[in-house]
Tab-separated table of N, CA, C and O in Angstrom:
chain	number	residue	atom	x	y	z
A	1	UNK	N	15.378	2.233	3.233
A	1	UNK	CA	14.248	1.857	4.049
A	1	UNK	C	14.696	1.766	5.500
A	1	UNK	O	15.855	1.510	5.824
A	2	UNK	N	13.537	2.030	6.492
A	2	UNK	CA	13.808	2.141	8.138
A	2	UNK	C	13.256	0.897	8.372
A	2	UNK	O	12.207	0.593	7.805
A	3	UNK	N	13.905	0.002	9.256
A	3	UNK	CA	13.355	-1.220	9.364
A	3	UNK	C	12.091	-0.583	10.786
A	3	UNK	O	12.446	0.153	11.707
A	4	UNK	N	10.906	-1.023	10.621
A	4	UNK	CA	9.806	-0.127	11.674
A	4	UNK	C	9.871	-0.906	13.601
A	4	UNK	O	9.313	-0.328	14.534
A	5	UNK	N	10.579	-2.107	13.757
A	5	UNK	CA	10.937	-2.634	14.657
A	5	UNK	C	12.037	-2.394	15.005
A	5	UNK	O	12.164	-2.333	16.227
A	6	UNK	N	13.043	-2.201	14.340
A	6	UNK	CA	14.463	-2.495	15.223
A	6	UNK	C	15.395	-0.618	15.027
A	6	UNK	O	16.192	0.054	15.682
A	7	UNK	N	14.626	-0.495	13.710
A	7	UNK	CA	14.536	1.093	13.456
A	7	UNK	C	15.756	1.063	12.714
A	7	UNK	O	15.801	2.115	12.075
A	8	UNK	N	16.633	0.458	12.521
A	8	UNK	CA	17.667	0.414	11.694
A	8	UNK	C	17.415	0.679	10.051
A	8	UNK	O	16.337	0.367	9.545
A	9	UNK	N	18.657	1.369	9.147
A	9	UNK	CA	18.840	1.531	8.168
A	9	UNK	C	18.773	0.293	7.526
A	9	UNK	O	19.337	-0.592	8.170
A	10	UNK	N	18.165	-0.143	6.249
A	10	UNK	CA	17.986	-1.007	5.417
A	10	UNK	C	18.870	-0.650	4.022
A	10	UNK	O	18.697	0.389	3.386
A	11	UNK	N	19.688	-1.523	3.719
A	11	UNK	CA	19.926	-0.938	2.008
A	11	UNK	C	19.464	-1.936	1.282
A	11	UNK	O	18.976	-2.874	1.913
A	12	UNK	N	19.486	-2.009	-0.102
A	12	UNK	CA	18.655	-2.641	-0.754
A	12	UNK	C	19.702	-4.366	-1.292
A	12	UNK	O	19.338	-5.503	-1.591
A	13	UNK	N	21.017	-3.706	-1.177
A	13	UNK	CA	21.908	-5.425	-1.187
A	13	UNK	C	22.075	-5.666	-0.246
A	13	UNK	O	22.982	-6.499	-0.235
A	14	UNK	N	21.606	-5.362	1.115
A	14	UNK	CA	21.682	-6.145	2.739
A	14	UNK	C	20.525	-7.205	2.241
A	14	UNK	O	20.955	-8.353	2.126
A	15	UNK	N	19.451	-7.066	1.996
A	15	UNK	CA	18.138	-8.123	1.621
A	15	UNK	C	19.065	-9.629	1.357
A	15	UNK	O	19.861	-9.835	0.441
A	16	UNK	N	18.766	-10.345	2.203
A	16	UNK	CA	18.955	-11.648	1.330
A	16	UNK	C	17.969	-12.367	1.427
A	16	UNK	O	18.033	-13.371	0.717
A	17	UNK	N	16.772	-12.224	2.226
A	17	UNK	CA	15.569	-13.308	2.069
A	17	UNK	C	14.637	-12.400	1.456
A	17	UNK	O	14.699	-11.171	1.428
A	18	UNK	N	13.923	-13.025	1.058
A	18	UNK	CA	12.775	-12.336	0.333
A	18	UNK	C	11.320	-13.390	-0.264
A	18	UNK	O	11.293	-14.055	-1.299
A	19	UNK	N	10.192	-13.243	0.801
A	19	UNK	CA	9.139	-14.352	-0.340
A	19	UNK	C	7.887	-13.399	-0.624
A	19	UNK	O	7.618	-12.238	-0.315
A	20	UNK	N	7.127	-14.577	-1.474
A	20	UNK	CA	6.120	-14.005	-2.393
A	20	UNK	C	6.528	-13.106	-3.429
A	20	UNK	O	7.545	-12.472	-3.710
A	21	UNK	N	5.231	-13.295	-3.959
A	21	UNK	CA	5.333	-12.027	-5.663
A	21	UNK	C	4.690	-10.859	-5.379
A	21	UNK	O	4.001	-10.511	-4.420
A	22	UNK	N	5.036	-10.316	-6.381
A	22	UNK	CA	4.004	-9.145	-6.918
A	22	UNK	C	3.884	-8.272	-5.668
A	22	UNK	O	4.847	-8.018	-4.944
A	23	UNK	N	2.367	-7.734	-5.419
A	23	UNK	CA	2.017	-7.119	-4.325
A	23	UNK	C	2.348	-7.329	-3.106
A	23	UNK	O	2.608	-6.450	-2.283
A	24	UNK	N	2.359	-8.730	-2.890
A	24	UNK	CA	2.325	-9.509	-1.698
A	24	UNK	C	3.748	-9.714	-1.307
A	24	UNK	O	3.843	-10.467	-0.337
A	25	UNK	N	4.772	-9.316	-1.723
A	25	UNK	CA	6.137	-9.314	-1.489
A	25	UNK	C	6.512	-9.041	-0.041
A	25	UNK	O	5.892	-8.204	0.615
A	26	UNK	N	7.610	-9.803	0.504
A	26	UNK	CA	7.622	-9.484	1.658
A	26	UNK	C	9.384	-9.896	1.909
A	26	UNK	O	9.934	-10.937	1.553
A	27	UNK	N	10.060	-8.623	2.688
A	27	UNK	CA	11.612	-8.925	2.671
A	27	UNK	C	11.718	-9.144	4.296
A	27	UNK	O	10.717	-8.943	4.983
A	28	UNK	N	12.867	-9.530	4.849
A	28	UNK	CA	13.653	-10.338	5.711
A	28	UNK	C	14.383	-9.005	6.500
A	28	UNK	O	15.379	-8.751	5.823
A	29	UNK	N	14.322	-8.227	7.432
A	29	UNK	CA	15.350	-7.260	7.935
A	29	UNK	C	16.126	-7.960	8.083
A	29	UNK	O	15.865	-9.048	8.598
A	30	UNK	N	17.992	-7.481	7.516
A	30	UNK	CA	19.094	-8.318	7.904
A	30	UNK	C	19.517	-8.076	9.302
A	30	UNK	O	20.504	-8.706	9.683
A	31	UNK	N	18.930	-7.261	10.138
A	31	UNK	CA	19.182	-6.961	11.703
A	31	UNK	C	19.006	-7.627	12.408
A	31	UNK	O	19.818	-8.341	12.996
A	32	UNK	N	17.296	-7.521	12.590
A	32	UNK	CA	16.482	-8.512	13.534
A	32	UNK	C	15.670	-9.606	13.120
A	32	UNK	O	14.985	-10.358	13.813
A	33	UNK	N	15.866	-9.583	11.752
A	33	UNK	CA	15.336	-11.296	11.224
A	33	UNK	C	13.826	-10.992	11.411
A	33	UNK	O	13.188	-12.044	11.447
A	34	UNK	N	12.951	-9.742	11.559
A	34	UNK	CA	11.532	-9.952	11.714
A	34	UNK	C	10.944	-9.370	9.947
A	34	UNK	O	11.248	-8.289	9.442
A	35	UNK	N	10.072	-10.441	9.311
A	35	UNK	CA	9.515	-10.168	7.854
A	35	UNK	C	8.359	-8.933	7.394
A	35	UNK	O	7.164	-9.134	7.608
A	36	UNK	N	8.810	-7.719	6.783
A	36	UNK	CA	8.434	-6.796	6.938
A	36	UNK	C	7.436	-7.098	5.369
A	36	UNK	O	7.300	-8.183	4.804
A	37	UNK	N	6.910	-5.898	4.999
A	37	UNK	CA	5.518	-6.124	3.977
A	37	UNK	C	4.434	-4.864	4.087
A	37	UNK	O	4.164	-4.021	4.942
A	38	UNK	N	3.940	-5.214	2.694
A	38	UNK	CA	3.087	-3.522	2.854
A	38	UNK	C	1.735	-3.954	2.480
A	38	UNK	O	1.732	-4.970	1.786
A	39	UNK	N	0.806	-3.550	2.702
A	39	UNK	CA	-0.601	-3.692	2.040
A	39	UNK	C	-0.905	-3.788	1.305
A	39	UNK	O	-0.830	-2.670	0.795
A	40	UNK	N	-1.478	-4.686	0.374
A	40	UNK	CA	-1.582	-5.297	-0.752
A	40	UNK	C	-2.642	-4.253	-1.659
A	40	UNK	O	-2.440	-3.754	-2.766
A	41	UNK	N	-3.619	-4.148	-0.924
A	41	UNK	CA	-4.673	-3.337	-1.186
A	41	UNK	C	-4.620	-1.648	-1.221
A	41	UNK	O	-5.482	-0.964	-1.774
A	42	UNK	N	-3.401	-1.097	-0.498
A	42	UNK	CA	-2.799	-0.194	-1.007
A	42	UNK	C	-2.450	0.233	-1.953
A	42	UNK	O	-2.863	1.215	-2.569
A	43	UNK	N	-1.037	-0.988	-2.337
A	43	UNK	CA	-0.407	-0.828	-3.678
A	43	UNK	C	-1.479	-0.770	-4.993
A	43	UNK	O	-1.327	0.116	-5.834
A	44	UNK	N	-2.590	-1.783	-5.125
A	44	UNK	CA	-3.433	-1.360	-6.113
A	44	UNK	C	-3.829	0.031	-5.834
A	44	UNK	O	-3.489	0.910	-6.626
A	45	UNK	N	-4.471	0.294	-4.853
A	45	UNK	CA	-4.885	1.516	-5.423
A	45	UNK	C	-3.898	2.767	-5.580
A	45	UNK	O	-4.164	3.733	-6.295
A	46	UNK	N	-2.842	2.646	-4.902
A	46	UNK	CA	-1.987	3.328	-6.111
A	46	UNK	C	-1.863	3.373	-7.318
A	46	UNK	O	-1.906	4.299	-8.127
A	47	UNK	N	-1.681	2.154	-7.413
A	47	UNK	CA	-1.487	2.028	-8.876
A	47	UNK	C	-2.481	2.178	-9.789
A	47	UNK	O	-2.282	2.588	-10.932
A	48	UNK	N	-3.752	1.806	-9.263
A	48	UNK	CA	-5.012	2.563	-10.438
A	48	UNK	C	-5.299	3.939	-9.747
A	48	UNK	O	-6.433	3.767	-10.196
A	49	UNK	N	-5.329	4.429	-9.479
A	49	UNK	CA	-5.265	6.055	-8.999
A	49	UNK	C	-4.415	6.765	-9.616
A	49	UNK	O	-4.674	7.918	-9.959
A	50	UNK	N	-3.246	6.168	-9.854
A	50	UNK	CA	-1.952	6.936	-10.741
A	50	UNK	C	-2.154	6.866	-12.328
A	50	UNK	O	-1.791	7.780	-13.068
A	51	UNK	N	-2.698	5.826	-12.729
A	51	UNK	CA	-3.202	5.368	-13.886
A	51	UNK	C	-4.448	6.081	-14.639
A	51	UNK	O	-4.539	6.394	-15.826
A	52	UNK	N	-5.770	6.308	-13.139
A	52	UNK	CA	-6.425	6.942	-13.154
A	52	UNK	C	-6.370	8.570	-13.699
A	52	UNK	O	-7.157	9.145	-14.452
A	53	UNK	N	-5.590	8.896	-13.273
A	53	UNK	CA	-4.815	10.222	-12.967
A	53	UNK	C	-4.513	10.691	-14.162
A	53	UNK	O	-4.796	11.774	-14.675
A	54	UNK	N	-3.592	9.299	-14.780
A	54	UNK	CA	-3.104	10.069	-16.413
A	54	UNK	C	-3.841	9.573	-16.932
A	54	UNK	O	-3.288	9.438	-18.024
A	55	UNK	N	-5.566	8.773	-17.099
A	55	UNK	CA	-6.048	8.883	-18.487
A	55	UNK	C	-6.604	9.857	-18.338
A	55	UNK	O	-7.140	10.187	-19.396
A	56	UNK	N	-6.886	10.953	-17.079
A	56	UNK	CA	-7.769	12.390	-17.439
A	56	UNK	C	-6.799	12.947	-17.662
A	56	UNK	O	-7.328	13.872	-18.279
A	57	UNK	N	-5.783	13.178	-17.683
A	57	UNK	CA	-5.263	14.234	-17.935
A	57	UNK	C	-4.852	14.085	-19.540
A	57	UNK	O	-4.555	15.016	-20.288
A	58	UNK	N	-4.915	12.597	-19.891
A	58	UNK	CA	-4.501	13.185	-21.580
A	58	UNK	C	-5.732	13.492	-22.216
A	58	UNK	O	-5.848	14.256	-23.175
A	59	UNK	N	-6.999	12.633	-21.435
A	59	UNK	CA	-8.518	13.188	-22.243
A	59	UNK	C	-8.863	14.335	-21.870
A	59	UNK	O	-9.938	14.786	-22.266
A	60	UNK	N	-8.232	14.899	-21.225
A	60	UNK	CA	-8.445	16.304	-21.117
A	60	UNK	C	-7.358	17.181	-22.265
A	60	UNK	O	-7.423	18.073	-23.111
A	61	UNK	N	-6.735	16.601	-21.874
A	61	UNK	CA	-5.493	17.170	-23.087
A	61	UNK	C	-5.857	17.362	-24.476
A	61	UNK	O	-5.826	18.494	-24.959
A	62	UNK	N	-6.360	15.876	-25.481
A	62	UNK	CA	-6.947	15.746	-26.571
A	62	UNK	C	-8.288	16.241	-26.513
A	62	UNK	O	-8.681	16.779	-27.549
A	63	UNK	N	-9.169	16.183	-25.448
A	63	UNK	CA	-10.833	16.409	-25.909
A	63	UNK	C	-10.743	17.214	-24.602
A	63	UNK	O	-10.865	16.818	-23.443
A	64	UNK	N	-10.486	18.505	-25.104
A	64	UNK	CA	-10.928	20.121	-24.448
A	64	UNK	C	-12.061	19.766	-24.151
A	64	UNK	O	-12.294	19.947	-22.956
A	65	UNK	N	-13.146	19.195	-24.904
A	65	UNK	CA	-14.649	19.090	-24.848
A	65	UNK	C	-14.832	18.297	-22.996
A	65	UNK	O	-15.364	18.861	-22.040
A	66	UNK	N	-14.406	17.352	-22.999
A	66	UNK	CA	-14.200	16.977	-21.997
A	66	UNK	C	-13.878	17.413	-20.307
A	66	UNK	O	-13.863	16.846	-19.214
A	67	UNK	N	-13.817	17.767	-20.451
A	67	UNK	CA	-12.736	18.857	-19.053
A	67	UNK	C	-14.274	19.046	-17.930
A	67	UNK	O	-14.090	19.004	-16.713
A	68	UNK	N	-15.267	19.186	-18.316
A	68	UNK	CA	-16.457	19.078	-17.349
A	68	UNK	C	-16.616	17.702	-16.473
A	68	UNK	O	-17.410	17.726	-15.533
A	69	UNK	N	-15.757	16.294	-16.805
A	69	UNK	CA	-15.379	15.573	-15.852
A	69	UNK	C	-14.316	14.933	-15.974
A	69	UNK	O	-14.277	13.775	-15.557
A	70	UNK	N	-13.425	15.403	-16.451
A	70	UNK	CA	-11.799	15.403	-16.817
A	70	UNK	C	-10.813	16.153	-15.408
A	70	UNK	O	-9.786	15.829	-14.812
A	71	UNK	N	-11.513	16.970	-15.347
A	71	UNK	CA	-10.561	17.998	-14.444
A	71	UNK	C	-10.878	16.943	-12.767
A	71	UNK	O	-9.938	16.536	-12.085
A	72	UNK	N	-11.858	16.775	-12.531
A	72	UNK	CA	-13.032	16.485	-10.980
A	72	UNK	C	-12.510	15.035	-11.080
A	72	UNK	O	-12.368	14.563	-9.951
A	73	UNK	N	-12.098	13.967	-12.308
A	73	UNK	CA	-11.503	12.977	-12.002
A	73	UNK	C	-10.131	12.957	-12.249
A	73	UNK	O	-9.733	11.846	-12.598
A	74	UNK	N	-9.383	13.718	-12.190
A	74	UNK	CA	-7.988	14.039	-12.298
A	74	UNK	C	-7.522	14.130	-10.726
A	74	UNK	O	-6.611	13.444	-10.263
A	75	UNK	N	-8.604	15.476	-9.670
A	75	UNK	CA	-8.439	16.020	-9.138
A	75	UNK	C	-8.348	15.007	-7.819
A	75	UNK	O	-7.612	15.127	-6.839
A	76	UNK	N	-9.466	13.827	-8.144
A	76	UNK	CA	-10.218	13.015	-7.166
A	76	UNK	C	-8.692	11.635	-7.179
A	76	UNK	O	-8.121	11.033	-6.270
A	77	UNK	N	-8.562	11.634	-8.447
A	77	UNK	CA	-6.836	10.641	-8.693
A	77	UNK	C	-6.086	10.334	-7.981
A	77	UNK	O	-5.718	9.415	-7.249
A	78	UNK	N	-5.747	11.939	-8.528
A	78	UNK	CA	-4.605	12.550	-7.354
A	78	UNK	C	-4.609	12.725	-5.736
A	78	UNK	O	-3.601	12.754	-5.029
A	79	UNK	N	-6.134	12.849	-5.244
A	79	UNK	CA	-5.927	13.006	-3.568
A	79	UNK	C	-6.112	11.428	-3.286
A	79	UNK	O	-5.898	11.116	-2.115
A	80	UNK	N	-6.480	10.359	-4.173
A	80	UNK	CA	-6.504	9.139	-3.716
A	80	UNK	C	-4.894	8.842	-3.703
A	80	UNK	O	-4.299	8.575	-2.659
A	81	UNK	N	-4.320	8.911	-4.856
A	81	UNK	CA	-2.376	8.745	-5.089
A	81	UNK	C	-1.468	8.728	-3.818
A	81	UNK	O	-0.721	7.896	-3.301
A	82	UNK	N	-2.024	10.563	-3.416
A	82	UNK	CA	-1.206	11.129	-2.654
A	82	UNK	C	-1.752	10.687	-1.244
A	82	UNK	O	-0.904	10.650	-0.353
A	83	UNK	N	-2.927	10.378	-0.941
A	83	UNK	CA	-3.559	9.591	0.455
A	83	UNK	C	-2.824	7.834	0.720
A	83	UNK	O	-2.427	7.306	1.758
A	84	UNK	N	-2.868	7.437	-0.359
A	84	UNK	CA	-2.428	6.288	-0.587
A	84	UNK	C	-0.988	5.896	-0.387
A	84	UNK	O	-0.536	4.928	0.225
A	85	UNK	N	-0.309	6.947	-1.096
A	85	UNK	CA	1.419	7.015	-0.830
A	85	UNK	C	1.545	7.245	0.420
A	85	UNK	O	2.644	6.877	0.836
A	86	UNK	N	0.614	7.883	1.505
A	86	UNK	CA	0.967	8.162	2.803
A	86	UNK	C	0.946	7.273	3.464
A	86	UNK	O	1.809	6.889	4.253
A	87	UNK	N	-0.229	6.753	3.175
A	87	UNK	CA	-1.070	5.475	4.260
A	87	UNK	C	0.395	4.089	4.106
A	87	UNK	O	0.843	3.428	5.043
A	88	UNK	N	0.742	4.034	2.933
A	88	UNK	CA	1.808	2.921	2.663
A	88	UNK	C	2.995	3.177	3.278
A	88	UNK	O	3.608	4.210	3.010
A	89	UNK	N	3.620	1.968	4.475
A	89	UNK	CA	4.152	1.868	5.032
A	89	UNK	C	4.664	0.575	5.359
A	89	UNK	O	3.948	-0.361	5.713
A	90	UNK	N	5.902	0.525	5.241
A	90	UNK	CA	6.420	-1.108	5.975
A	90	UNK	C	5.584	-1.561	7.190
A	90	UNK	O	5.367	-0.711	8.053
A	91	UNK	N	5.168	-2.607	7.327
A	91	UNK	CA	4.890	-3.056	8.758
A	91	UNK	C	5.131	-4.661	8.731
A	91	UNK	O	5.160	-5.497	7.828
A	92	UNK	N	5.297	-4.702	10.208
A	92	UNK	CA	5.379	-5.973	10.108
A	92	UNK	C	4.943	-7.247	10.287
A	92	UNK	O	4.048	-7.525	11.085
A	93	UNK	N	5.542	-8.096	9.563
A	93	UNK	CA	3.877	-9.539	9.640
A	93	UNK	C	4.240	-10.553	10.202
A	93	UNK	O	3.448	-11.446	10.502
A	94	UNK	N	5.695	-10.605	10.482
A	94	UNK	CA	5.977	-11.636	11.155
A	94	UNK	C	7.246	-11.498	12.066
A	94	UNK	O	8.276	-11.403	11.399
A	95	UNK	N	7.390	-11.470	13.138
A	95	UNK	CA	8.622	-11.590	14.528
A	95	UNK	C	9.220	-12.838	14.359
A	95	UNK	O	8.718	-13.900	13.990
A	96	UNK	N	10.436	-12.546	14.701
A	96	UNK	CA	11.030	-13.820	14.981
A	96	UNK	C	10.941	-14.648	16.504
A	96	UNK	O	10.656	-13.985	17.501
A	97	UNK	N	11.159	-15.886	16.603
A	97	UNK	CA	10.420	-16.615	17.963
A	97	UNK	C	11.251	-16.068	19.063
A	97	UNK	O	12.375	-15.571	18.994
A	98	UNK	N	10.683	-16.205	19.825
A	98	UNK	CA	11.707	-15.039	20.880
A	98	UNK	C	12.549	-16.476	21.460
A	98	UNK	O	12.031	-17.593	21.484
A	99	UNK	N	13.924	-16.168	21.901
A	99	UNK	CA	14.344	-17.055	22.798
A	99	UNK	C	13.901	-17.699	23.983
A	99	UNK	O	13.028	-17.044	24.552
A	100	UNK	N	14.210	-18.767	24.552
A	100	UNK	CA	13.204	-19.029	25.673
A	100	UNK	C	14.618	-19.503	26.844
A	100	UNK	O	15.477	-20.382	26.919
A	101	UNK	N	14.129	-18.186	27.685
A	101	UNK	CA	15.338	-17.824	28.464
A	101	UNK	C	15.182	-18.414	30.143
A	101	UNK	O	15.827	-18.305	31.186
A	102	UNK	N	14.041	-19.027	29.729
A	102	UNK	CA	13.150	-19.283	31.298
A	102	UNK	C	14.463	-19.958	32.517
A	102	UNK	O	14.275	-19.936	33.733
A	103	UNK	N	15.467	-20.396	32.003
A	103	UNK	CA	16.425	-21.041	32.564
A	103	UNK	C	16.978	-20.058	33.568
A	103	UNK	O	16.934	-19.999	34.797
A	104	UNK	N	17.522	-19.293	32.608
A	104	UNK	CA	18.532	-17.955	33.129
A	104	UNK	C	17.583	-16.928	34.242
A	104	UNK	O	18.069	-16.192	35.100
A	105	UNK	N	16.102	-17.121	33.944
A	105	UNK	CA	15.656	-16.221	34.482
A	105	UNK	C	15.467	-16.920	35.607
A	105	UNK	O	15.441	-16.211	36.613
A	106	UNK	N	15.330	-18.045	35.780
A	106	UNK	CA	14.971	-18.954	37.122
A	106	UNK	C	16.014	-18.822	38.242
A	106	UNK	O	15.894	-18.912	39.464
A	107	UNK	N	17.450	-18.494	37.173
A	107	UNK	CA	18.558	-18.618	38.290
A	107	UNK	C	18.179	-17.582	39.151
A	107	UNK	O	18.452	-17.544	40.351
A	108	UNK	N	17.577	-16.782	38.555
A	108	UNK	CA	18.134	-15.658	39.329
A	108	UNK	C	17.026	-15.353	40.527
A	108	UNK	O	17.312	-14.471	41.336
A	109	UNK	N	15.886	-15.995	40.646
A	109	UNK	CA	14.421	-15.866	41.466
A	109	UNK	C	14.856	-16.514	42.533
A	109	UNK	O	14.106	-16.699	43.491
């Protein structure tokens, strides 16, 4: 993974923070400490789109008869899947507090 702020390489045993479940999961960049996360509402519809996807294709598989809206919801699945896998992307939900440098910057005015 590309961390989308600091742009750095991510591996998957650098992670040491990590909260929430399920969909809502959200990891810690070990770089810049800002909490990255993906769309919740994405991941479902991946996941029923992909799901979607293979019950036409086996009712199409078993019931030939079928295929007059077997094929058109297979077809419709798949451009949701593959729209969906695109749209999903790290972003981020939370920055870390910025330093407050007002001191240093005063010296210098």
């Amino acid at each position: 993974m590309i961390c989308p702020h600091c742009g750095k390489a991510i591996k998957v045993d650098m992670i040491e923070h990590q909260r929430g479940k399920g969909f809502a999961a959200q990891i810690q960049c070990p770089h810049c400490q800002v909490w990255l996360g993906r769309t919740p509402w994405l991941l479902q519809l991946k996941m029923v789109s992909f799901y979607l996807m293979l019950l036409a294709v086996v009712v199409v598989w078993w019931w030939p008869a079928s295929r007059h809206f077997g094929i058109p919801l297979g077809i419709l699945a798949l451009i949701a899947l593959l729209m969906s896998h695109l749209m999903d992307q790290l972003k981020v939900t939370e920055k870390p507090p910025v330093p407050d440098d007002s001191q240093q910057r005063q010296k210098y005015r």
